């Protein structure tokens, strides 16, 4: 008797199946279109997911940054597990990633807080963020010395890098500023440096400053800046400094 019983699907079950099927089809096509567009424009790839960032990346890589030491950052998109919190570093840290094409590059999505007790270097890593709350830089530094080599720091709607009082930063062969496309294509400024007491120091060499809504870089108060063989792309205003700041262009 059991073999003769046939289950007839109800209309509600068929409707749920059809809705799920068409939603999956639309989502997959949207993901493919977004990926192709980003690859063609050279913008870091952001693949939307209905499951959120946790479905796209193992956040253990991002969590390990706060522990310090040497961290390997494999190619792909790595998201901060909590968008309301920053990647806080208060000790020496060395991060080694890979920067090649859109498929084989290491990208970290989130904001960084590099505290006075921090120092270290980042190599071959793209640090990205689109702010939703106003003045939220991708990277805020108070410590150092920090060295970035072949790294991109890209932001939408805020400064890419903020050098606070006491920060010491050196960047070689990287890209700073906005994405150039997307909902928030421009950063407000690629580097904003200031310092009321100790001042801050920022050395840029062979760096592309791109897509800023205001100055390419801006140095205030007692900050010190040196730009060597740097270039500008789609920056609304040239590099700027306050009367008490120092800025050298070579």
Coordinates of N, CA and C in Angstrom, one line a residue:
X1 N 0.8 -1.2 0.0 CA 0.0 0.0 0.0 C 0.9 1.3 0.0
X2 N 2.0 1.2 0.7 CA 2.8 2.4 0.8 C 3.3 2.8 -0.6
X3 N 3.7 1.9 -1.4 CA 4.3 2.2 -2.7 C 3.2 2.8 -3.6
X4 N 2.0 2.5 -3.3 CA 0.9 3.1 -4.2 C 0.5 4.5 -3.8
X5 N 0.9 4.9 -2.7 CA 0.5 6.3 -2.3 C 1.4 7.3 -3.0
X6 N 0.8 8.3 -3.6 CA 1.5 9.3 -4.3 C 1.1 10.7 -3.7
X7 N 2.2 11.4 -3.4 CA 2.0 12.8 -2.7 C 1.7 13.8 -3.8
X8 N 0.6 14.5 -3.7 CA 0.3 15.5 -4.7 C 0.7 16.9 -4.1
X9 N 1.6 17.6 -4.7 CA 2.0 18.9 -4.1 C 0.8 19.9 -4.1
X10 N 0.7 20.6 -3.0 CA -0.3 21.6 -2.9 C 0.1 22.9 -3.6
X11 N -0.8 23.8 -4.0 CA -0.5 25.0 -4.7 C 0.4 25.9 -3.9
X12 N 0.3 25.9 -2.5 CA 1.1 26.8 -1.7 C 2.6 26.4 -1.8
X13 N 2.8 25.0 -1.9 CA 4.2 24.5 -2.0 C 4.8 24.9 -3.3
X14 N 4.0 24.7 -4.4 CA 4.4 25.1 -5.8 C 4.7 26.6 -5.9
X15 N 3.9 27.4 -5.3 CA 4.1 28.8 -5.3 C 5.4 29.2 -4.6
X16 N 5.7 28.6 -3.5 CA 6.9 28.9 -2.7 C 8.1 28.5 -3.5
X17 N 8.0 27.3 -4.2 CA 9.2 26.9 -5.0 C 9.4 27.8 -6.2
X18 N 8.4 28.3 -6.9 CA 8.5 29.2 -8.0 C 9.1 30.5 -7.6
X19 N 8.6 31.1 -6.5 CA 9.2 32.3 -6.0 C 10.6 32.2 -5.7
X20 N 11.0 31.2 -5.0 CA 12.5 31.0 -4.6 C 13.3 30.8 -5.8
X21 N 12.8 30.1 -6.8 CA 13.5 29.9 -8.1 C 13.8 31.2 -8.8
X22 N 12.8 32.0 -9.0 CA 13.0 33.2 -9.7 C 13.8 34.3 -8.9
X23 N 13.7 34.3 -7.6 CA 14.5 35.2 -6.8 C 16.0 34.8 -7.0
X24 N 16.3 33.5 -7.0 CA 17.6 33.0 -7.1 C 18.2 33.4 -8.5
X25 N 17.3 33.2 -9.5 CA 17.8 33.6 -10.9 C 18.1 35.0 -11.0
X26 N 17.2 35.9 -10.5 CA 17.5 37.4 -10.6 C 18.7 37.7 -9.8
X27 N 18.9 37.2 -8.6 CA 20.1 37.5 -7.8 C 21.4 37.1 -8.5
X28 N 21.4 35.9 -9.1 CA 22.6 35.4 -9.8 C 23.0 36.3 -10.9
X29 N 22.0 36.7 -11.7 CA 22.2 37.6 -12.8 C 22.8 39.0 -12.4
X30 N 22.2 39.5 -11.2 CA 22.7 40.8 -10.7 C 24.1 40.7 -10.2
X31 N 24.5 39.6 -9.6 CA 25.8 39.4 -9.2 C 26.8 39.3 -10.3
X32 N 26.4 38.6 -11.4 CA 27.3 38.5 -12.6 C 27.5 39.8 -13.2
X33 N 26.4 40.6 -13.3 CA 26.5 42.0 -14.0 C 27.4 42.9 -13.1
X34 N 27.3 42.8 -11.8 CA 28.1 43.7 -10.9 C 29.5 43.3 -11.0
X35 N 29.8 42.0 -11.0 CA 31.2 41.6 -11.1 C 31.9 42.0 -12.4
X36 N 31.2 41.8 -13.5 CA 31.7 42.2 -14.8 C 32.0 43.7 -14.9
X37 N 31.0 44.5 -14.4 CA 31.2 46.0 -14.4 C 32.4 46.4 -13.6
X38 N 32.6 45.8 -12.4 CA 33.7 46.2 -11.6 C 35.0 45.8 -12.2
X39 N 35.0 44.6 -12.8 CA 36.3 44.2 -13.4 C 36.7 45.0 -14.6
X40 N 35.7 45.5 -15.4 CA 36.0 46.3 -16.5 C 36.5 47.7 -16.1
X41 N 36.0 48.2 -15.0 CA 36.3 49.6 -14.6 C 37.6 49.6 -13.7
X42 N 38.0 48.5 -13.2 CA 39.2 48.4 -12.4 C 38.8 48.7 -10.9
X43 N 37.5 48.9 -10.6 CA 37.1 49.2 -9.2 C 37.1 47.9 -8.4
X44 N 37.6 47.9 -7.2 CA 37.6 46.7 -6.4 C 36.2 46.0 -6.4
X45 N 36.2 44.7 -6.6 CA 34.9 44.0 -6.7 C 34.2 43.9 -5.4
X46 N 32.9 44.2 -5.5 CA 32.0 44.0 -4.3 C 30.9 43.2 -4.8
X47 N 30.8 42.0 -4.3 CA 29.7 41.0 -4.7 C 28.6 41.1 -3.7
X48 N 27.4 41.6 -4.1 CA 26.3 41.7 -3.2 C 25.8 40.3 -2.9
X49 N 25.3 40.1 -1.7 CA 24.8 38.8 -1.2 C 23.6 39.0 -0.3
X50 N 22.5 38.3 -0.6 CA 21.4 38.4 0.3 C 21.6 37.9 1.7
X51 N 22.7 37.2 1.9 CA 23.1 36.6 3.2 C 24.0 37.6 4.0
X52 N 24.4 38.6 3.4 CA 25.3 39.6 4.1 C 26.8 39.2 4.0
X53 N 27.7 40.1 4.5 CA 29.1 39.9 4.4 C 29.6 38.5 5.0
X54 N 28.9 38.0 6.0 CA 29.4 36.8 6.6 C 29.4 35.6 5.7
X55 N 28.5 35.7 4.6 CA 28.5 34.6 3.7 C 29.6 34.7 2.6
X56 N 30.3 35.8 2.6 CA 31.3 36.0 1.5 C 32.7 35.8 2.0
X57 N 32.9 35.9 3.3 CA 34.3 35.9 3.8 C 34.4 35.3 5.2
X58 N 35.5 34.7 5.4 CA 35.8 34.2 6.8 C 36.4 35.4 7.6
X59 N 35.6 35.8 8.6 CA 36.1 37.0 9.3 C 37.2 36.8 10.3
X60 N 37.7 35.5 10.4 CA 38.8 35.2 11.3 C 40.1 36.0 10.8
X61 N 40.2 36.3 9.5 CA 41.4 37.0 9.1 C 41.3 38.4 9.7
X62 N 40.2 39.1 9.6 CA 40.0 40.4 10.1 C 40.2 40.5 11.6
X63 N 39.7 39.5 12.3 CA 39.8 39.4 13.7 C 41.2 39.3 14.2
X64 N 42.0 38.6 13.4 CA 43.4 38.4 13.8 C 44.3 39.6 13.7
X65 N 43.8 40.7 13.0 CA 44.6 41.9 12.9 C 44.8 42.5 14.3
X66 N 43.8 42.5 15.1 CA 43.9 43.1 16.4 C 44.8 42.4 17.4
X67 N 45.1 41.2 17.0 CA 46.1 40.4 17.9 C 47.5 40.7 17.6
X68 N 47.8 41.4 16.5 CA 49.2 41.8 16.2 C 50.0 40.6 15.6
X69 N 51.3 40.8 15.5 CA 52.1 39.8 14.9 C 52.1 39.8 13.4
X70 N 52.4 38.7 12.8 CA 52.4 38.6 11.3 C 51.1 37.9 10.9
X71 N 50.4 38.5 9.9 CA 49.1 38.0 9.4 C 49.2 37.9 7.9
X72 N 48.8 36.7 7.4 CA 48.7 36.6 5.9 C 47.2 36.8 5.6
X73 N 47.1 37.7 4.6 CA 45.7 38.1 4.1 C 45.5 37.5 2.7
X74 N 44.8 36.4 2.6 CA 44.7 35.7 1.3 C 43.9 36.6 0.3
X75 N 43.9 36.3 -1.0 CA 43.1 37.1 -1.9 C 41.6 36.9 -1.7
X76 N 40.9 37.9 -2.0 CA 39.4 37.9 -1.8 C 39.0 39.1 -0.9
X77 N 37.7 39.1 -0.6 CA 37.1 40.2 0.2 C 36.9 39.7 1.6
X78 N 37.5 40.5 2.5 CA 37.4 40.2 4.0 C 36.7 41.3 4.7
X79 N 35.6 41.0 5.3 CA 34.7 42.0 5.9 C 34.9 42.1 7.4
X80 N 34.8 43.3 7.9 CA 34.8 43.4 9.4 C 33.5 42.8 9.9
X81 N 33.5 41.9 10.8 CA 32.3 41.2 11.2 C 31.2 42.2 11.8
X82 N 31.6 43.3 12.3 CA 30.6 44.3 12.8 C 30.9 45.6 12.2
X83 N 30.0 46.1 11.3 CA 30.3 47.3 10.6 C 30.3 48.6 11.5
X84 N 29.7 48.5 12.7 CA 29.6 49.6 13.6 C 30.9 49.7 14.4
X85 N 31.8 48.8 14.3 CA 33.1 48.8 15.0 C 34.3 48.8 14.1
X86 N 35.4 49.3 14.5 CA 36.6 49.4 13.7 C 37.5 48.2 14.0
X87 N 38.5 48.1 13.1 CA 39.6 47.2 13.4 C 40.6 47.9 14.2
X88 N 40.7 47.6 15.5 CA 41.5 48.4 16.5 C 42.8 47.7 16.7
X89 N 43.9 48.4 16.5 CA 45.3 47.8 16.6 C 46.0 48.6 17.6
X90 N 46.5 48.0 18.7 CA 47.3 48.7 19.7 C 48.6 48.1 20.0
X91 N 49.2 47.4 19.0 CA 50.5 46.7 19.1 C 51.1 46.5 17.7
X92 N 52.3 46.0 17.6 CA 53.0 45.8 16.3 C 52.2 44.8 15.5
X93 N 52.1 45.2 14.2 CA 51.3 44.3 13.3 C 52.0 44.3 11.9
X94 N 52.1 43.2 11.3 CA 52.5 43.1 9.9 C 51.5 42.2 9.1
X95 N 51.0 42.9 8.0 CA 50.0 42.2 7.2 C 50.5 42.0 5.8
X96 N 50.5 40.8 5.3 CA 51.0 40.5 3.9 C 49.8 40.0 3.1
X97 N 49.5 40.7 2.1 CA 48.4 40.3 1.1 C 49.0 40.2 -0.3
X98 N 48.0 40.2 -1.2 CA 48.4 40.1 -2.6 C 47.6 41.1 -3.4
X99 N 48.3 41.9 -4.2 CA 47.6 42.9 -5.0 C 47.9 42.7 -6.5
X100 N 46.9 42.1 -7.2 CA 47.1 41.8 -8.6 C 45.9 42.3 -9.4
X101 N 45.1 41.4 -9.9 CA 43.9 41.9 -10.6 C 42.7 41.8 -9.7
X102 N 41.5 42.0 -10.3 CA 40.3 42.1 -9.4 C 40.0 40.7 -8.7
X103 N 40.4 39.6 -9.3 CA 40.2 38.3 -8.8 C 41.2 37.9 -7.7
X104 N 42.4 38.3 -7.9 CA 43.6 37.8 -7.1 C 44.2 38.9 -6.3
X105 N 43.3 39.7 -5.6 CA 43.8 40.8 -4.7 C 43.2 40.6 -3.3
X106 N 43.9 41.1 -2.3 CA 43.4 41.0 -0.9 C 42.8 42.3 -0.6
X107 N 41.5 42.3 -0.2 CA 40.7 43.5 0.1 C 40.1 43.3 1.5
X108 N 40.3 44.4 2.3 CA 39.7 44.4 3.6 C 38.7 45.5 3.7
X109 N 37.4 45.2 4.0 CA 36.3 46.1 4.1 C 36.0 46.5 5.5
X110 N 36.3 47.7 5.9 CA 36.1 48.1 7.3 C 37.0 49.3 7.6
X111 N 36.8 49.9 8.8 CA 37.6 51.0 9.2 C 38.7 50.6 10.2
X112 N 39.8 51.3 10.2 CA 40.9 50.9 11.0 C 41.2 52.0 12.1
X113 N 41.5 51.7 13.3 CA 41.9 52.6 14.3 C 43.3 52.1 14.8
X114 N 44.4 52.8 14.4 CA 45.7 52.5 14.7 C 46.2 53.4 15.9
X115 N 46.2 52.8 17.1 CA 46.4 53.6 18.3 C 47.8 54.0 18.5
X116 N 48.1 54.9 19.5 CA 49.5 55.4 19.7 C 50.5 54.3 20.0
X117 N 50.1 53.1 20.6 CA 51.0 52.1 20.9 C 51.2 51.1 19.7
X118 N 50.6 51.4 18.6 CA 50.7 50.5 17.4 C 51.8 50.9 16.5
X119 N 52.2 50.0 15.6 CA 53.2 50.2 14.6 C 53.2 49.0 13.7
X120 N 53.9 49.2 12.5 CA 54.0 48.0 11.7 C 53.9 48.3 10.2
X121 N 53.5 47.4 9.4 CA 53.5 47.6 7.9 C 52.4 46.7 7.3
X122 N 51.9 47.2 6.2 CA 50.9 46.5 5.4 C 51.5 46.4 4.0
X123 N 51.4 45.3 3.4 CA 52.0 45.1 2.1 C 50.9 44.3 1.2
X124 N 50.6 44.9 0.0 CA 49.8 44.3 -0.9 C 48.3 44.1 -0.5
X125 N 47.8 45.1 0.3 CA 46.4 45.0 0.8 C 45.7 46.2 0.3
X126 N 44.4 46.1 -0.1 CA 43.5 47.2 -0.3 C 42.5 47.3 0.8
X127 N 42.5 48.5 1.4 CA 41.7 48.8 2.5 C 40.5 49.7 2.0
X128 N 39.3 49.3 2.2 CA 38.1 49.9 1.5 C 37.0 50.1 2.5
X129 N 36.2 51.2 2.2 CA 35.1 51.5 3.1 C 34.2 52.6 2.4
X130 N 32.9 52.4 2.6 CA 32.0 53.4 2.2 C 31.2 53.9 3.4
X131 N 31.4 55.1 3.8 CA 30.8 55.6 5.0 C 29.3 55.9 4.9
X132 N 28.6 55.6 5.9 CA 27.1 55.9 5.9 C 26.8 56.9 7.0
X133 N 27.8 57.4 7.7 CA 27.5 58.2 8.9 C 28.4 59.5 8.9
X134 N 28.9 59.9 7.7 CA 29.6 61.2 7.6 C 31.1 60.9 7.8
X135 N 31.8 61.7 8.7 CA 33.2 61.7 8.8 C 33.7 60.4 9.4
X136 N 33.9 59.4 8.6 CA 34.5 58.1 9.1 C 35.6 57.7 8.2
X137 N 36.9 58.0 8.4 CA 37.9 57.6 7.5 C 38.1 56.1 7.5
X138 N 38.7 55.6 6.4 CA 39.1 54.2 6.3 C 40.1 53.9 7.4
X139 N 41.1 54.8 7.5 CA 42.2 54.5 8.4 C 42.5 55.8 9.2
X140 N 42.5 55.6 10.5 CA 42.8 56.7 11.4 C 44.1 56.3 12.2
X141 N 45.1 57.1 12.1 CA 46.4 56.8 12.8 C 46.7 57.7 13.9
X142 N 47.2 57.2 15.0 CA 47.8 58.0 16.1 C 49.2 57.5 16.4
X143 N 49.5 56.2 16.0 CA 50.8 55.6 16.3 C 51.7 55.6 15.1
X144 N 52.7 54.7 15.3 CA 53.7 54.6 14.2 C 55.1 54.2 14.8
X145 N 56.0 54.1 13.9 CA 55.9 54.3 12.4 C 55.1 53.2 11.7
X146 N 54.2 53.6 10.8 CA 53.5 52.7 9.9 C 54.0 52.8 8.5
X147 N 54.2 51.7 7.8 CA 54.6 51.7 6.4 C 53.6 50.9 5.6
X148 N 53.1 51.5 4.5 CA 52.2 50.8 3.5 C 53.0 50.7 2.2
X149 N 53.1 49.5 1.7 CA 53.8 49.3 0.4 C 52.8 48.6 -0.5
X150 N 52.6 49.1 -1.7 CA 51.7 48.6 -2.7 C 50.3 48.3 -2.1
X151 N 49.8 49.3 -1.4 CA 48.5 49.2 -0.8 C 47.6 50.3 -1.4
X152 N 46.3 50.0 -1.4 CA 45.3 51.0 -1.8 C 44.5 51.3 -0.6
X153 N 44.1 52.6 -0.4 CA 43.2 52.9 0.7 C 42.1 53.7 0.0
X154 N 40.9 53.1 -0.2 CA 39.8 53.7 -1.0 C 38.6 53.9 -0.1
X155 N 38.0 55.1 -0.3 CA 36.9 55.5 0.6 C 35.8 56.2 -0.2
X156 N 34.6 56.0 0.2 CA 33.5 56.8 -0.4 C 32.8 57.7 0.7
X157 N 32.9 59.0 0.5 CA 32.2 59.9 1.3 C 32.9 60.4 2.6
X158 N 34.2 60.1 2.7 CA 35.0 60.5 3.9 C 36.5 60.5 3.5
X159 N 37.4 61.0 4.4 CA 38.8 60.9 4.1 C 39.3 59.4 4.0
X160 N 40.2 59.2 3.1 CA 40.7 57.8 3.0 C 41.6 57.6 4.2
X161 N 42.5 58.5 4.6 CA 43.4 58.4 5.7 C 43.4 59.7 6.5
X162 N 43.3 59.5 7.8 CA 43.4 60.6 8.8 C 44.6 60.4 9.7
X163 N 45.6 61.3 9.6 CA 46.8 61.2 10.5 C 46.6 62.2 11.6
X164 N 46.4 61.6 12.8 CA 46.1 62.4 14.0 C 47.4 62.8 14.7
X165 N 47.3 63.4 15.8 CA 48.5 63.9 16.6 C 49.4 62.7 16.9
X166 N 50.7 62.8 16.5 CA 51.6 61.7 16.9 C 51.8 60.6 15.8
X167 N 51.0 60.7 14.8 CA 51.1 59.7 13.7 C 52.3 59.8 12.9
X168 N 52.9 58.7 12.5 CA 54.0 58.6 11.6 C 53.7 57.6 10.5
X169 N 53.6 58.1 9.3 CA 53.1 57.2 8.2 C 53.9 57.4 6.9
X170 N 54.3 56.3 6.3 CA 55.0 56.3 5.0 C 54.3 55.3 4.1
X171 N 54.0 55.9 2.8 CA 53.3 55.0 1.8 C 54.1 55.1 0.5
X172 N 54.4 53.9 0.0 CA 55.1 53.8 -1.3 C 54.3 53.0 -2.3
X173 N 54.1 53.5 -3.5 CA 53.5 52.8 -4.6 C 52.1 52.3 -4.3
X174 N 51.2 53.2 -4.0 CA 49.9 52.9 -3.7 C 48.9 53.8 -4.3
X175 N 47.6 53.7 -4.0 CA 46.5 54.5 -4.5 C 45.7 54.9 -3.3
X176 N 45.4 56.2 -3.2 CA 44.6 56.8 -2.1 C 43.5 57.6 -2.7
X177 N 42.3 57.6 -2.1 CA 41.3 58.4 -2.5 C 40.0 57.7 -2.6
X178 N 39.2 58.0 -3.7 CA 37.9 57.5 -3.9 C 37.9 56.3 -4.9
X179 N 36.7 55.6 -5.0 CA 36.6 54.5 -5.9 C 36.5 54.9 -7.4
X180 N 35.9 56.0 -7.6 CA 35.7 56.5 -9.0 C 34.4 56.1 -9.6
X181 N 33.6 55.2 -8.9 CA 32.3 54.8 -9.4 C 31.5 54.3 -8.2
X182 N 30.3 54.0 -8.4 CA 29.4 53.4 -7.3 C 28.6 54.5 -6.7
X183 N 27.9 54.2 -5.6 CA 27.0 55.1 -4.9 C 27.8 56.3 -4.4
X184 N 29.0 56.1 -3.8 CA 29.8 57.1 -3.3 C 31.2 57.1 -4.0
X185 N 31.3 57.7 -5.2 CA 32.5 57.5 -6.0 C 33.7 58.2 -5.5
X186 N 33.5 59.3 -4.6 CA 34.7 60.1 -4.3 C 34.9 60.1 -2.8
X187 N 36.2 60.2 -2.4 CA 36.5 60.5 -1.0 C 36.5 62.0 -0.8
X188 N 36.3 62.5 0.4 CA 36.4 63.9 0.6 C 37.8 64.4 0.4
X189 N 38.8 63.7 0.9 CA 40.2 64.0 0.7 C 41.0 62.7 0.9
X190 N 42.1 62.6 0.1 CA 42.9 61.3 0.2 C 43.6 61.2 1.6
X191 N 44.2 62.3 2.0 CA 44.9 62.3 3.3 C 44.6 63.6 4.1
X192 N 44.1 63.5 5.3 CA 43.9 64.6 6.2 C 44.8 64.5 7.4
X193 N 45.8 65.4 7.5 CA 46.7 65.3 8.6 C 46.7 66.5 9.5
X194 N 46.8 66.3 10.8 CA 46.7 67.4 11.8 C 47.5 67.0 13.0
X195 N 47.7 67.9 13.9 CA 48.3 67.6 15.2 C 48.6 68.9 16.0
X196 N 48.0 69.0 17.2 CA 48.1 70.2 18.0 C 49.3 70.2 18.9
X197 N 49.8 69.0 19.3 CA 50.9 68.9 20.2 C 52.2 68.3 19.5
X198 N 52.1 67.0 19.2 CA 53.3 66.4 18.6 C 53.3 66.6 17.1
X199 N 52.2 66.9 16.5 CA 52.1 67.0 15.1 C 52.0 65.6 14.5
X200 N 52.0 65.5 13.2 CA 51.9 64.2 12.5 C 52.8 64.3 11.3
X201 N 53.3 63.1 10.8 CA 54.2 63.1 9.7 C 53.7 62.1 8.7
X202 N 53.6 62.5 7.4 CA 53.1 61.7 6.3 C 54.0 61.8 5.1
X203 N 54.6 60.7 4.7 CA 55.5 60.7 3.5 C 54.9 59.8 2.5
X204 N 54.6 60.4 1.3 CA 54.0 59.7 0.2 C 55.0 59.6 -1.0
X205 N 55.2 58.5 -1.5 CA 56.2 58.3 -2.7 C 55.5 57.4 -3.7
X206 N 55.5 58.0 -5.0 CA 54.9 57.2 -6.1 C 53.5 56.8 -5.7
X207 N 52.7 57.7 -5.3 CA 51.3 57.4 -4.9 C 50.3 58.2 -5.8
X208 N 49.3 57.5 -6.2 CA 48.2 58.1 -7.0 C 47.1 58.6 -6.1
X209 N 46.9 59.9 -6.1 CA 45.8 60.5 -5.4 C 44.6 60.7 -6.3
X210 N 43.5 60.1 -6.0 CA 42.4 60.1 -7.0 C 41.0 60.3 -6.4
X211 N 40.2 60.9 -7.3 CA 38.7 61.0 -7.0 C 38.4 61.6 -5.6
X212 N 38.8 62.8 -5.4 CA 38.5 63.5 -4.2 C 37.5 64.7 -4.4
X213 N 36.6 64.9 -3.6 CA 35.6 66.0 -3.7 C 36.2 67.3 -3.3
X214 N 37.3 67.3 -2.5 CA 38.0 68.5 -2.1 C 39.4 68.4 -2.4
X215 N 40.3 68.7 -1.5 CA 41.7 68.7 -1.8 C 42.3 67.3 -1.9
X216 N 43.3 67.1 -2.7 CA 43.9 65.8 -2.8 C 44.5 65.4 -1.5
X217 N 45.2 66.2 -0.8 CA 45.7 66.1 0.6 C 45.6 67.4 1.3
X218 N 45.4 67.3 2.6 CA 45.3 68.6 3.4 C 46.1 68.4 4.7
X219 N 47.0 69.3 4.9 CA 47.8 69.3 6.2 C 47.5 70.5 7.0
X220 N 47.1 70.3 8.3 CA 46.7 71.3 9.2 C 47.6 71.3 10.4
X221 N 47.5 72.5 11.1 CA 48.2 72.6 12.4 C 49.7 72.3 12.3
X222 N 50.2 71.4 13.1 CA 51.6 71.1 13.1 C 52.0 69.8 12.3
X223 N 51.2 69.5 11.4 CA 51.5 68.3 10.6 C 52.5 68.6 9.5
X224 N 53.2 67.5 9.1 CA 54.3 67.6 8.1 C 54.1 66.6 7.0
X225 N 54.2 67.1 5.8 CA 53.9 66.2 4.7 C 55.0 66.3 3.6
X226 N 55.3 65.2 3.0 CA 56.3 65.1 1.9 C 55.7 64.2 0.8
X227 N 55.6 64.8 -0.4 CA 55.0 64.1 -1.6 C 56.1 64.0 -2.6
X228 N 56.5 62.7 -2.9 CA 57.6 62.5 -3.9 C 57.0 61.7 -5.1
X229 N 57.1 62.3 -6.3 CA 56.7 61.7 -7.5 C 55.3 61.1 -7.4
X230 N 54.4 61.9 -6.8 CA 53.0 61.6 -6.7 C 52.2 62.2 -7.9
X231 N 51.0 61.6 -8.2 CA 50.2 62.1 -9.3 C 48.8 62.2 -8.8
X232 N 48.0 63.1 -9.5 CA 46.6 63.3 -9.2 C 45.7 62.9 -10.3
X233 N 44.5 62.4 -10.0 CA 43.5 62.0 -10.9 C 42.2 62.4 -10.4
X234 N 41.5 63.3 -11.1 CA 40.1 63.7 -10.8 C 40.0 64.2 -9.3
X235 N 40.9 65.0 -8.9 CA 40.9 65.7 -7.6 C 40.3 67.1 -7.8
X236 N 39.3 67.5 -7.0 CA 38.7 68.8 -7.1 C 39.7 69.9 -6.8
X237 N 40.6 69.7 -5.9 CA 41.5 70.8 -5.5 C 42.9 70.2 -5.3
X238 N 43.9 71.0 -5.5 CA 45.3 70.5 -5.3 C 45.7 70.3 -3.9
X239 N 46.9 69.8 -3.6 CA 47.3 69.6 -2.2 C 47.3 71.0 -1.5
X240 N 47.0 71.0 -0.2 CA 46.8 72.2 0.6 C 47.4 72.0 2.0
X241 N 47.9 73.2 2.6 CA 48.4 73.1 3.9 C 48.0 74.4 4.7
X242 N 47.9 74.3 6.0 CA 47.7 75.4 6.9 C 49.0 76.2 7.0
X243 N 48.9 77.4 7.5 CA 50.0 78.3 7.7 C 51.1 77.7 8.6
X244 N 50.6 76.9 9.6 CA 51.6 76.3 10.6 C 52.0 74.9 10.2
X245 N 51.5 74.4 9.1 CA 51.9 73.1 8.7 C 53.0 73.1 7.7
X246 N 53.6 72.0 7.4 CA 54.7 71.9 6.4 C 54.3 70.9 5.3
X247 N 54.5 71.3 4.1 CA 54.3 70.4 2.9 C 55.3 70.6 1.8
X248 N 56.0 69.5 1.5 CA 57.1 69.6 0.5 C 56.7 68.7 -0.7
X249 N 56.8 69.3 -1.9 CA 56.4 68.5 -3.1 C 57.7 68.3 -3.9
X250 N 58.0 67.1 -4.2 CA 59.2 66.8 -5.0 C 58.9 66.0 -6.3

